[in-house]
């Protein structure tokens, strides 16, 4: 919980910081708070769709919640953004997750 509180404090100082939002969302996931994590990741990607690392984590979260269609869309959107950004590794990870879910 200490890390969550520190990250929340940093976010109050820099509310638009995508890295801090991503880090806080991952801490919420570790703590089992998928609702808070989902809200943060969705907000982050709405405001910064080029932050490609968050698509994978949001997709995984959606899969855990049995929201497979939303997860697929998340992966596909992330693949588009990763391709635009030239992020081949992230593209490959998202493509793999997408293909695995489609099986």
mmCIF file of N, CA, C and O in Angstrom:
data_model
loop_
_atom_site.group_PDB
_atom_site.id
_atom_site.type_symbol
_atom_site.label_atom_id
_atom_site.label_comp_id
_atom_site.label_asym_id
_atom_site.label_seq_id
_atom_site.Cartn_x
_atom_site.Cartn_y
_atom_site.Cartn_z
ATOM 1 N N UNK A 1 0.813 -1.210 0.000
ATOM 2 C CA UNK A 1 0.000 0.000 0.000
ATOM 3 C C UNK A 1 0.853 1.270 0.000
ATOM 4 O O UNK A 1 0.433 2.293 -0.490
ATOM 5 N N UNK A 2 2.042 1.163 0.546
ATOM 6 C CA UNK A 2 2.903 2.334 0.611
ATOM 7 C C UNK A 2 3.237 2.853 -0.789
ATOM 8 O O UNK A 2 3.232 4.058 -1.031
ATOM 9 N N UNK A 3 3.520 1.926 -1.711
ATOM 10 C CA UNK A 3 3.832 2.333 -3.082
ATOM 11 C C UNK A 3 2.637 3.017 -3.731
ATOM 12 O O UNK A 3 2.786 4.002 -4.451
ATOM 13 N N UNK A 4 1.463 2.496 -3.482
ATOM 14 C CA UNK A 4 0.242 3.101 -4.046
ATOM 15 C C UNK A 4 0.094 4.525 -3.545
ATOM 16 O O UNK A 4 -0.173 5.444 -4.327
ATOM 17 N N UNK A 5 0.285 4.722 -2.251
ATOM 18 C CA UNK A 5 0.141 6.061 -1.681
ATOM 19 C C UNK A 5 1.181 7.024 -2.246
ATOM 20 O O UNK A 5 0.873 8.178 -2.535
ATOM 21 N N UNK A 6 2.410 6.545 -2.419
ATOM 22 C CA UNK A 6 3.454 7.397 -2.988
ATOM 23 C C UNK A 6 3.104 7.786 -4.423
ATOM 24 O O UNK A 6 3.242 8.952 -4.806
ATOM 25 N N UNK A 7 2.668 6.806 -5.201
ATOM 26 C CA UNK A 7 2.320 7.094 -6.594
ATOM 27 C C UNK A 7 1.135 8.051 -6.680
ATOM 28 O O UNK A 7 1.118 8.946 -7.525
ATOM 29 N N UNK A 8 0.158 7.878 -5.808
ATOM 30 C CA UNK A 8 -0.989 8.789 -5.791
ATOM 31 C C UNK A 8 -0.546 10.204 -5.450
ATOM 32 O O UNK A 8 -1.027 11.180 -6.037
ATOM 33 N N UNK A 9 0.397 10.314 -4.538
ATOM 34 C CA UNK A 9 0.931 11.620 -4.167
ATOM 35 C C UNK A 9 1.652 12.264 -5.347
ATOM 36 O O UNK A 9 1.455 13.446 -5.638
ATOM 37 N N UNK A 10 2.473 11.487 -6.044
ATOM 38 C CA UNK A 10 3.166 12.003 -7.224
ATOM 39 C C UNK A 10 2.165 12.431 -8.300
ATOM 40 O O UNK A 10 2.368 13.441 -8.979
ATOM 41 N N UNK A 11 1.085 11.665 -8.444
ATOM 42 C CA UNK A 11 0.069 11.998 -9.455
ATOM 43 C C UNK A 11 -0.667 13.282 -9.121
ATOM 44 O O UNK A 11 -1.103 13.995 -10.026
ATOM 45 N N UNK A 12 -0.816 13.592 -7.848
ATOM 46 C CA UNK A 12 -1.449 14.850 -7.477
ATOM 47 C C UNK A 12 -0.592 16.021 -7.951
ATOM 48 O O UNK A 12 -1.112 17.050 -8.349
ATOM 49 N N UNK A 13 0.725 15.825 -7.930
ATOM 50 C CA UNK A 13 1.641 16.875 -8.378
ATOM 51 C C UNK A 13 1.705 16.947 -9.904
ATOM 52 O O UNK A 13 1.919 18.012 -10.466
ATOM 53 N N UNK A 14 1.549 15.790 -10.564
ATOM 54 C CA UNK A 14 1.637 15.706 -12.031
ATOM 55 C C UNK A 14 0.489 14.854 -12.565
ATOM 56 O O UNK A 14 0.693 13.720 -12.980
ATOM 57 N N UNK A 15 -0.728 15.387 -12.552
ATOM 58 C CA UNK A 15 -1.899 14.573 -12.898
ATOM 59 C C UNK A 15 -1.932 14.043 -14.328
ATOM 60 O O UNK A 15 -2.627 13.076 -14.608
ATOM 61 N N UNK A 16 -1.164 14.613 -15.214
ATOM 62 C CA UNK A 16 -1.179 14.143 -16.594
ATOM 63 C C UNK A 16 -0.047 13.189 -16.928
ATOM 64 O O UNK A 16 0.130 12.826 -18.090
ATOM 65 N N UNK A 17 0.701 12.755 -15.946
ATOM 66 C CA UNK A 17 1.877 11.915 -16.177
ATOM 67 C C UNK A 17 1.457 10.475 -16.480
ATOM 68 O O UNK A 17 1.019 9.736 -15.598
ATOM 69 N N UNK A 18 1.612 10.069 -17.727
ATOM 70 C CA UNK A 18 1.202 8.726 -18.160
ATOM 71 C C UNK A 18 2.005 7.632 -17.465
ATOM 72 O O UNK A 18 1.448 6.587 -17.122
ATOM 73 N N UNK A 19 3.293 7.867 -17.267
ATOM 74 C CA UNK A 19 4.111 6.859 -16.590
ATOM 75 C C UNK A 19 3.589 6.593 -15.182
ATOM 76 O O UNK A 19 3.479 5.440 -14.762
ATOM 77 N N UNK A 20 3.265 7.659 -14.453
ATOM 78 C CA UNK A 20 2.762 7.486 -13.090
ATOM 79 C C UNK A 20 1.416 6.771 -13.082
ATOM 80 O O UNK A 20 1.173 5.915 -12.230
ATOM 81 N N UNK A 21 0.547 7.106 -14.026
ATOM 82 C CA UNK A 21 -0.755 6.421 -14.109
ATOM 83 C C UNK A 21 -0.560 4.938 -14.394
ATOM 84 O O UNK A 21 -1.216 4.088 -13.795
ATOM 85 N N UNK A 22 0.344 4.635 -15.327
ATOM 86 C CA UNK A 22 0.623 3.245 -15.674
ATOM 87 C C UNK A 22 1.175 2.491 -14.458
ATOM 88 O O UNK A 22 0.713 1.391 -14.133
ATOM 89 N N UNK A 23 2.143 3.097 -13.780
ATOM 90 C CA UNK A 23 2.745 2.466 -12.605
ATOM 91 C C UNK A 23 1.712 2.243 -11.502
ATOM 92 O O UNK A 23 1.689 1.175 -10.871
ATOM 93 N N UNK A 24 0.856 3.219 -11.276
ATOM 94 C CA UNK A 24 -0.181 3.082 -10.254
ATOM 95 C C UNK A 24 -1.169 1.983 -10.636
ATOM 96 O O UNK A 24 -1.569 1.176 -9.789
ATOM 97 N N UNK A 25 -1.534 1.914 -11.892
ATOM 98 C CA UNK A 25 -2.447 0.858 -12.348
ATOM 99 C C UNK A 25 -1.837 -0.521 -12.103
ATOM 100 O O UNK A 25 -2.523 -1.445 -11.642
ATOM 101 N N UNK A 26 -0.546 -0.667 -12.371
ATOM 102 C CA UNK A 26 0.109 -1.960 -12.134
ATOM 103 C C UNK A 26 0.133 -2.306 -10.646
ATOM 104 O O UNK A 26 -0.038 -3.472 -10.278
ATOM 105 N N UNK A 27 0.310 -1.302 -9.812
ATOM 106 C CA UNK A 27 0.264 -1.547 -8.362
ATOM 107 C C UNK A 27 -1.141 -1.974 -7.930
ATOM 108 O O UNK A 27 -1.286 -2.857 -7.086
ATOM 109 N N UNK A 28 -2.162 -1.341 -8.507
ATOM 110 C CA UNK A 28 -3.529 -1.751 -8.190
ATOM 111 C C UNK A 28 -3.778 -3.195 -8.637
ATOM 112 O O UNK A 28 -4.438 -3.965 -7.932
ATOM 113 N N UNK A 29 -3.247 -3.567 -9.781
ATOM 114 C CA UNK A 29 -3.397 -4.948 -10.252
ATOM 115 C C UNK A 29 -2.750 -5.911 -9.262
ATOM 116 O O UNK A 29 -3.353 -6.917 -8.877
ATOM 117 N N UNK A 30 -1.532 -5.588 -8.831
ATOM 118 C CA UNK A 30 -0.842 -6.432 -7.851
ATOM 119 C C UNK A 30 -1.652 -6.565 -6.567
ATOM 120 O O UNK A 30 -1.646 -7.607 -5.928
ATOM 121 N N UNK A 31 -2.335 -5.489 -6.199
ATOM 122 C CA UNK A 31 -3.113 -5.479 -4.963
ATOM 123 C C UNK A 31 -4.492 -6.120 -5.141
ATOM 124 O O UNK A 31 -5.255 -6.222 -4.189
ATOM 125 N N UNK A 32 -4.824 -6.531 -6.382
ATOM 126 C CA UNK A 32 -6.119 -7.162 -6.630
ATOM 127 C C UNK A 32 -7.250 -6.177 -6.843
ATOM 128 O O UNK A 32 -8.418 -6.546 -6.775
ATOM 129 N N UNK A 33 -6.928 -4.931 -7.101
ATOM 130 C CA UNK A 33 -7.949 -3.911 -7.312
ATOM 131 C C UNK A 33 -8.071 -3.613 -8.810
ATOM 132 O O UNK A 33 -7.603 -2.588 -9.307
ATOM 133 N N UNK A 34 -8.700 -4.547 -9.520
ATOM 134 C CA UNK A 34 -8.827 -4.421 -10.971
ATOM 135 C C UNK A 34 -9.692 -3.241 -11.397
ATOM 136 O O UNK A 34 -9.473 -2.669 -12.458
ATOM 137 N N UNK A 35 -10.662 -2.870 -10.580
ATOM 138 C CA UNK A 35 -11.548 -1.756 -10.959
ATOM 139 C C UNK A 35 -10.766 -0.447 -11.060
ATOM 140 O O UNK A 35 -10.888 0.287 -12.038
ATOM 141 N N UNK A 36 -9.979 -0.153 -10.033
ATOM 142 C CA UNK A 36 -9.166 1.071 -10.054
ATOM 143 C C UNK A 36 -8.156 1.018 -11.191
ATOM 144 O O UNK A 36 -7.930 2.011 -11.879
ATOM 145 N N UNK A 37 -7.542 -0.148 -11.371
ATOM 146 C CA UNK A 37 -6.552 -0.305 -12.438
ATOM 147 C C UNK A 37 -7.191 -0.075 -13.800
ATOM 148 O O UNK A 37 -6.624 0.631 -14.645
ATOM 149 N N UNK A 38 -8.364 -0.642 -14.005
ATOM 150 C CA UNK A 38 -9.042 -0.483 -15.289
ATOM 151 C C UNK A 38 -9.373 0.978 -15.560
ATOM 152 O O UNK A 38 -9.135 1.481 -16.660
ATOM 153 N N UNK A 39 -9.886 1.656 -14.576
ATOM 154 C CA UNK A 39 -10.221 3.073 -14.753
ATOM 155 C C UNK A 39 -8.977 3.888 -15.111
ATOM 156 O O UNK A 39 -9.026 4.738 -16.007
ATOM 157 N N UNK A 40 -7.877 3.620 -14.420
ATOM 158 C CA UNK A 40 -6.640 4.361 -14.697
ATOM 159 C C UNK A 40 -6.112 4.078 -16.097
ATOM 160 O O UNK A 40 -5.736 4.994 -16.825
ATOM 161 N N UNK A 41 -6.073 2.800 -16.469
ATOM 162 C CA UNK A 41 -5.554 2.437 -17.786
ATOM 163 C C UNK A 41 -6.428 2.993 -18.899
ATOM 164 O O UNK A 41 -5.923 3.499 -19.906
ATOM 165 N N UNK A 42 -7.736 2.911 -18.734
ATOM 166 C CA UNK A 42 -8.633 3.452 -19.758
ATOM 167 C C UNK A 42 -8.476 4.963 -19.875
ATOM 168 O O UNK A 42 -8.446 5.511 -20.982
ATOM 169 N N UNK A 43 -8.356 5.641 -18.755
ATOM 170 C CA UNK A 43 -8.156 7.091 -18.760
ATOM 171 C C UNK A 43 -6.827 7.447 -19.420
ATOM 172 O O UNK A 43 -6.761 8.353 -20.251
ATOM 173 N N UNK A 44 -5.790 6.715 -19.055
ATOM 174 C CA UNK A 44 -4.471 6.950 -19.623
ATOM 175 C C UNK A 44 -4.514 6.818 -21.144
ATOM 176 O O UNK A 44 -4.049 7.691 -21.869
ATOM 177 N N UNK A 45 -5.095 5.720 -21.633
ATOM 178 C CA UNK A 45 -5.116 5.467 -23.081
ATOM 179 C C UNK A 45 -6.052 6.420 -23.819
ATOM 180 O O UNK A 45 -5.813 6.729 -24.985
ATOM 181 N N UNK A 46 -7.070 6.888 -23.158
ATOM 182 C CA UNK A 46 -7.954 7.872 -23.786
ATOM 183 C C UNK A 46 -7.194 9.182 -23.996
ATOM 184 O O UNK A 46 -7.330 9.821 -25.034
ATOM 185 N N UNK A 47 -6.390 9.563 -23.014
ATOM 186 C CA UNK A 47 -5.647 10.818 -23.085
ATOM 187 C C UNK A 47 -4.315 10.694 -23.818
ATOM 188 O O UNK A 47 -3.794 11.692 -24.307
ATOM 189 N N UNK A 48 -3.765 9.489 -23.860
ATOM 190 C CA UNK A 48 -2.477 9.281 -24.501
ATOM 191 C C UNK A 48 -2.479 7.918 -25.212
ATOM 192 O O UNK A 48 -1.860 6.962 -24.732
ATOM 193 N N UNK A 49 -3.171 7.819 -26.342
ATOM 194 C CA UNK A 49 -3.288 6.528 -27.033
ATOM 195 C C UNK A 49 -1.960 5.963 -27.521
ATOM 196 O O UNK A 49 -1.874 4.782 -27.828
ATOM 197 N N UNK A 50 -0.922 6.770 -27.561
ATOM 198 C CA UNK A 50 0.392 6.296 -28.013
ATOM 199 C C UNK A 50 1.191 5.631 -26.887
ATOM 200 O O UNK A 50 2.292 5.150 -27.126
ATOM 201 N N UNK A 51 0.649 5.562 -25.686
ATOM 202 C CA UNK A 51 1.349 4.921 -24.572
ATOM 203 C C UNK A 51 1.113 3.412 -24.673
ATOM 204 O O UNK A 51 0.329 2.817 -23.943
ATOM 205 N N UNK A 52 1.812 2.792 -25.612
ATOM 206 C CA UNK A 52 1.480 1.445 -26.073
ATOM 207 C C UNK A 52 1.652 0.351 -25.023
ATOM 208 O O UNK A 52 0.996 -0.693 -25.120
ATOM 209 N N UNK A 53 2.487 0.548 -24.041
ATOM 210 C CA UNK A 53 2.684 -0.481 -23.023
ATOM 211 C C UNK A 53 1.455 -0.783 -22.192
ATOM 212 O O UNK A 53 1.335 -1.866 -21.616
ATOM 213 N N UNK A 54 0.524 0.143 -22.145
ATOM 214 C CA UNK A 54 -0.666 -0.044 -21.306
ATOM 215 C C UNK A 54 -1.732 -0.927 -21.955
ATOM 216 O O UNK A 54 -2.572 -1.478 -21.256
ATOM 217 N N UNK A 55 -1.705 -1.054 -23.265
ATOM 218 C CA UNK A 55 -2.724 -1.870 -23.933
ATOM 219 C C UNK A 55 -2.656 -3.329 -23.495
ATOM 220 O O UNK A 55 -3.682 -3.964 -23.272
ATOM 221 N N UNK A 56 -1.465 -3.851 -23.374
ATOM 222 C CA UNK A 56 -1.306 -5.250 -22.972
ATOM 223 C C UNK A 56 -1.896 -5.475 -21.576
ATOM 224 O O UNK A 56 -2.660 -6.413 -21.359
ATOM 225 N N UNK A 57 -1.550 -4.601 -20.636
ATOM 226 C CA UNK A 57 -2.025 -4.779 -19.262
ATOM 227 C C UNK A 57 -3.532 -4.605 -19.160
ATOM 228 O O UNK A 57 -4.196 -5.346 -18.425
ATOM 229 N N UNK A 58 -4.077 -3.646 -19.910
ATOM 230 C CA UNK A 58 -5.531 -3.486 -19.907
ATOM 231 C C UNK A 58 -6.201 -4.702 -20.537
ATOM 232 O O UNK A 58 -7.202 -5.207 -20.022
ATOM 233 N N UNK A 59 -5.650 -5.190 -21.627
ATOM 234 C CA UNK A 59 -6.211 -6.380 -22.268
ATOM 235 C C UNK A 59 -6.206 -7.585 -21.338
ATOM 236 O O UNK A 59 -7.191 -8.322 -21.242
ATOM 237 N N UNK A 60 -5.109 -7.792 -20.635
ATOM 238 C CA UNK A 60 -5.023 -8.902 -19.694
ATOM 239 C C UNK A 60 -6.061 -8.766 -18.578
ATOM 240 O O UNK A 60 -6.705 -9.736 -18.201
ATOM 241 N N UNK A 61 -6.216 -7.551 -18.089
ATOM 242 C CA UNK A 61 -7.209 -7.282 -17.048
ATOM 243 C C UNK A 61 -8.614 -7.597 -17.564
ATOM 244 O O UNK A 61 -9.410 -8.246 -16.882
ATOM 245 N N UNK A 62 -8.906 -7.163 -18.778
ATOM 246 C CA UNK A 62 -10.226 -7.423 -19.363
ATOM 247 C C UNK A 62 -10.453 -8.915 -19.556
ATOM 248 O O UNK A 62 -11.563 -9.414 -19.339
ATOM 249 N N UNK A 63 -9.421 -9.635 -19.939
ATOM 250 C CA UNK A 63 -9.547 -11.092 -20.065
ATOM 251 C C UNK A 63 -9.888 -11.715 -18.713
ATOM 252 O O UNK A 63 -10.736 -12.602 -18.642
ATOM 253 N N UNK A 64 -9.208 -11.283 -17.652
ATOM 254 C CA UNK A 64 -9.499 -11.817 -16.312
ATOM 255 C C UNK A 64 -10.943 -11.575 -15.926
ATOM 256 O O UNK A 64 -11.539 -12.371 -15.199
ATOM 257 N N UNK A 65 -11.489 -10.473 -16.402
ATOM 258 C CA UNK A 65 -12.886 -10.129 -16.083
ATOM 259 C C UNK A 65 -13.870 -10.774 -17.067
ATOM 260 O O UNK A 65 -15.039 -10.474 -17.050
ATOM 261 N N UNK A 66 -13.361 -11.656 -17.928
ATOM 262 C CA UNK A 66 -14.183 -12.372 -18.924
ATOM 263 C C UNK A 66 -14.824 -11.418 -19.921
ATOM 264 O O UNK A 66 -15.912 -11.642 -20.419
ATOM 265 N N UNK A 67 -14.121 -10.338 -20.228
ATOM 266 C CA UNK A 67 -14.586 -9.349 -21.200
ATOM 267 C C UNK A 67 -13.747 -9.508 -22.466
ATOM 268 O O UNK A 67 -12.986 -8.626 -22.850
ATOM 269 N N UNK A 68 -13.882 -10.689 -23.090
ATOM 270 C CA UNK A 68 -13.001 -11.071 -24.187
ATOM 271 C C UNK A 68 -13.100 -10.157 -25.404
ATOM 272 O O UNK A 68 -12.076 -9.848 -26.025
ATOM 273 N N UNK A 69 -14.278 -9.722 -25.759
ATOM 274 C CA UNK A 69 -14.409 -8.846 -26.930
ATOM 275 C C UNK A 69 -13.725 -7.504 -26.695
ATOM 276 O O UNK A 69 -13.057 -6.977 -27.585
ATOM 277 N N UNK A 70 -13.882 -6.968 -25.498
ATOM 278 C CA UNK A 70 -13.216 -5.712 -25.170
ATOM 279 C C UNK A 70 -11.694 -5.899 -25.140
ATOM 280 O O UNK A 70 -10.948 -5.022 -25.563
ATOM 281 N N UNK A 71 -11.250 -7.056 -24.650
ATOM 282 C CA UNK A 71 -9.815 -7.341 -24.616
ATOM 283 C C UNK A 71 -9.260 -7.415 -26.039
ATOM 284 O O UNK A 71 -8.206 -6.848 -26.328
ATOM 285 N N UNK A 72 -9.972 -8.100 -26.924
ATOM 286 C CA UNK A 72 -9.537 -8.190 -28.316
ATOM 287 C C UNK A 72 -9.424 -6.804 -28.942
ATOM 288 O O UNK A 72 -8.445 -6.504 -29.634
ATOM 289 N N UNK A 73 -10.434 -5.981 -28.719
ATOM 290 C CA UNK A 73 -10.398 -4.627 -29.277
ATOM 291 C C UNK A 73 -9.227 -3.832 -28.713
ATOM 292 O O UNK A 73 -8.561 -3.091 -29.422
ATOM 293 N N UNK A 74 -8.970 -4.011 -27.435
ATOM 294 C CA UNK A 74 -7.848 -3.331 -26.786
ATOM 295 C C UNK A 74 -6.530 -3.764 -27.429
ATOM 296 O O UNK A 74 -5.693 -2.926 -27.770
ATOM 297 N N UNK A 75 -6.351 -5.062 -27.600
ATOM 298 C CA UNK A 75 -5.126 -5.560 -28.227
ATOM 299 C C UNK A 75 -4.975 -5.025 -29.650
ATOM 300 O O UNK A 75 -3.895 -4.602 -30.059
ATOM 301 N N UNK A 76 -6.061 -5.029 -30.409
ATOM 302 C CA UNK A 76 -5.993 -4.581 -31.798
ATOM 303 C C UNK A 76 -5.690 -3.082 -31.894
ATOM 304 O O UNK A 76 -4.897 -2.659 -32.739
ATOM 305 N N UNK A 77 -6.301 -2.300 -31.031
ATOM 306 C CA UNK A 77 -6.004 -0.868 -31.003
ATOM 307 C C UNK A 77 -4.545 -0.650 -30.620
ATOM 308 O O UNK A 77 -3.848 0.178 -31.211
ATOM 309 N N UNK A 78 -4.084 -1.398 -29.638
ATOM 310 C CA UNK A 78 -2.693 -1.307 -29.228
ATOM 311 C C UNK A 78 -1.733 -1.687 -30.340
ATOM 312 O O UNK A 78 -0.688 -1.061 -30.512
ATOM 313 N N UNK A 79 -2.103 -2.708 -31.117
ATOM 314 C CA UNK A 79 -1.268 -3.114 -32.250
ATOM 315 C C UNK A 79 -1.159 -1.979 -33.267
ATOM 316 O O UNK A 79 -0.071 -1.703 -33.777
ATOM 317 N N UNK A 80 -2.273 -1.316 -33.538
ATOM 318 C CA UNK A 80 -2.255 -0.184 -34.476
ATOM 319 C C UNK A 80 -1.335 0.926 -33.969
ATOM 320 O O UNK A 80 -0.542 1.481 -34.723
ATOM 321 N N UNK A 81 -1.468 1.248 -32.691
ATOM 322 C CA UNK A 81 -0.649 2.307 -32.103
ATOM 323 C C UNK A 81 0.832 1.915 -32.071
ATOM 324 O O UNK A 81 1.699 2.749 -32.340
ATOM 325 N N UNK A 82 1.105 0.661 -31.759
ATOM 326 C CA UNK A 82 2.492 0.196 -31.709
ATOM 327 C C UNK A 82 3.119 0.230 -33.102
ATOM 328 O O UNK A 82 4.286 0.602 -33.249
ATOM 329 N N UNK A 83 2.322 -0.128 -34.091
ATOM 330 C CA UNK A 83 2.826 -0.098 -35.465
ATOM 331 C C UNK A 83 3.161 1.335 -35.877
ATOM 332 O O UNK A 83 4.219 1.592 -36.460
ATOM 333 N N UNK A 84 2.275 2.273 -35.544
ATOM 334 C CA UNK A 84 2.526 3.688 -35.846
ATOM 335 C C UNK A 84 3.796 4.185 -35.182
ATOM 336 O O UNK A 84 4.534 4.984 -35.753
ATOM 337 N N UNK A 85 4.029 3.725 -33.956
ATOM 338 C CA UNK A 85 5.172 4.191 -33.172
ATOM 339 C C UNK A 85 6.454 3.426 -33.491
ATOM 340 O O UNK A 85 7.515 3.765 -32.974
ATOM 341 N N UNK A 86 6.338 2.408 -34.330
ATOM 342 C CA UNK A 86 7.519 1.607 -34.650
ATOM 343 C C UNK A 86 7.974 0.727 -33.494
ATOM 344 O O UNK A 86 9.136 0.350 -33.410
ATOM 345 N N UNK A 87 7.049 0.401 -32.619
ATOM 346 C CA UNK A 87 7.341 -0.426 -31.438
ATOM 347 C C UNK A 87 7.076 -1.893 -31.782
ATOM 348 O O UNK A 87 6.035 -2.460 -31.425
ATOM 349 N N UNK A 88 8.018 -2.516 -32.468
ATOM 350 C CA UNK A 88 7.819 -3.879 -32.968
ATOM 351 C C UNK A 88 7.659 -4.898 -31.844
ATOM 352 O O UNK A 88 6.827 -5.789 -31.933
ATOM 353 N N UNK A 89 8.419 -4.772 -30.789
ATOM 354 C CA UNK A 89 8.323 -5.732 -29.672
ATOM 355 C C UNK A 89 6.935 -5.672 -29.035
ATOM 356 O O UNK A 89 6.313 -6.705 -28.790
ATOM 357 N N UNK A 90 6.461 -4.479 -28.786
ATOM 358 C CA UNK A 90 5.129 -4.324 -28.199
ATOM 359 C C UNK A 90 4.069 -4.839 -29.162
ATOM 360 O O UNK A 90 3.126 -5.521 -28.752
ATOM 361 N N UNK A 91 4.226 -4.531 -30.439
ATOM 362 C CA UNK A 91 3.297 -5.033 -31.460
ATOM 363 C C UNK A 91 3.239 -6.556 -31.401
ATOM 364 O O UNK A 91 2.150 -7.144 -31.397
ATOM 365 N N UNK A 92 4.395 -7.200 -31.344
ATOM 366 C CA UNK A 92 4.441 -8.661 -31.319
ATOM 367 C C UNK A 92 3.776 -9.237 -30.067
ATOM 368 O O UNK A 92 3.077 -10.249 -30.140
ATOM 369 N N UNK A 93 3.990 -8.591 -28.919
ATOM 370 C CA UNK A 93 3.360 -9.048 -27.676
ATOM 371 C C UNK A 93 1.839 -8.939 -27.764
ATOM 372 O O UNK A 93 1.110 -9.846 -27.356
ATOM 373 N N UNK A 94 1.371 -7.825 -28.293
ATOM 374 C CA UNK A 94 -0.072 -7.624 -28.429
ATOM 375 C C UNK A 94 -0.668 -8.595 -29.444
ATOM 376 O O UNK A 94 -1.744 -9.150 -29.223
ATOM 377 N N UNK A 95 0.045 -8.812 -30.534
ATOM 378 C CA UNK A 95 -0.425 -9.752 -31.556
ATOM 379 C C UNK A 95 -0.518 -11.160 -30.988
ATOM 380 O O UNK A 95 -1.505 -11.871 -31.214
ATOM 381 N N UNK A 96 0.465 -11.552 -30.220
ATOM 382 C CA UNK A 96 0.468 -12.867 -29.589
ATOM 383 C C UNK A 96 -0.712 -13.022 -28.632
ATOM 384 O O UNK A 96 -1.410 -14.040 -28.624
ATOM 385 N N UNK A 97 -0.946 -12.005 -27.809
ATOM 386 C CA UNK A 97 -2.066 -12.039 -26.860
ATOM 387 C C UNK A 97 -3.392 -12.110 -27.605
ATOM 388 O O UNK A 97 -4.307 -12.857 -27.224
ATOM 389 N N UNK A 98 -3.490 -11.361 -28.686
ATOM 390 C CA UNK A 98 -4.696 -11.340 -29.502
ATOM 391 C C UNK A 98 -4.956 -12.711 -30.126
ATOM 392 O O UNK A 98 -6.069 -13.242 -30.060
ATOM 393 N N UNK A 99 -3.931 -13.289 -30.715
ATOM 394 C CA UNK A 99 -4.068 -14.604 -31.357
ATOM 395 C C UNK A 99 -4.421 -15.675 -30.344
ATOM 396 O O UNK A 99 -5.246 -16.552 -30.618
ATOM 397 N N UNK A 100 -3.824 -15.621 -29.168
ATOM 398 C CA UNK A 100 -4.114 -16.600 -28.132
ATOM 399 C C UNK A 100 -5.571 -16.510 -27.676
ATOM 400 O O UNK A 100 -6.235 -17.521 -27.475
ATOM 401 N N UNK A 101 -6.071 -15.302 -27.564
ATOM 402 C CA UNK A 101 -7.461 -15.106 -27.138
ATOM 403 C C UNK A 101 -8.436 -15.553 -28.230
ATOM 404 O O UNK A 101 -9.507 -16.055 -27.921
ATOM 405 N N UNK A 102 -8.058 -15.390 -29.470
ATOM 406 C CA UNK A 102 -8.940 -15.760 -30.576
ATOM 407 C C UNK A 102 -9.036 -17.268 -30.784
ATOM 408 O O UNK A 102 -9.915 -17.734 -31.489
ATOM 409 N N UNK A 103 -8.140 -18.043 -30.196
ATOM 410 C CA UNK A 103 -8.163 -19.512 -30.364
ATOM 411 C C UNK A 103 -9.374 -20.126 -29.717
ATOM 412 O O UNK A 103 -9.930 -19.756 -28.815
#
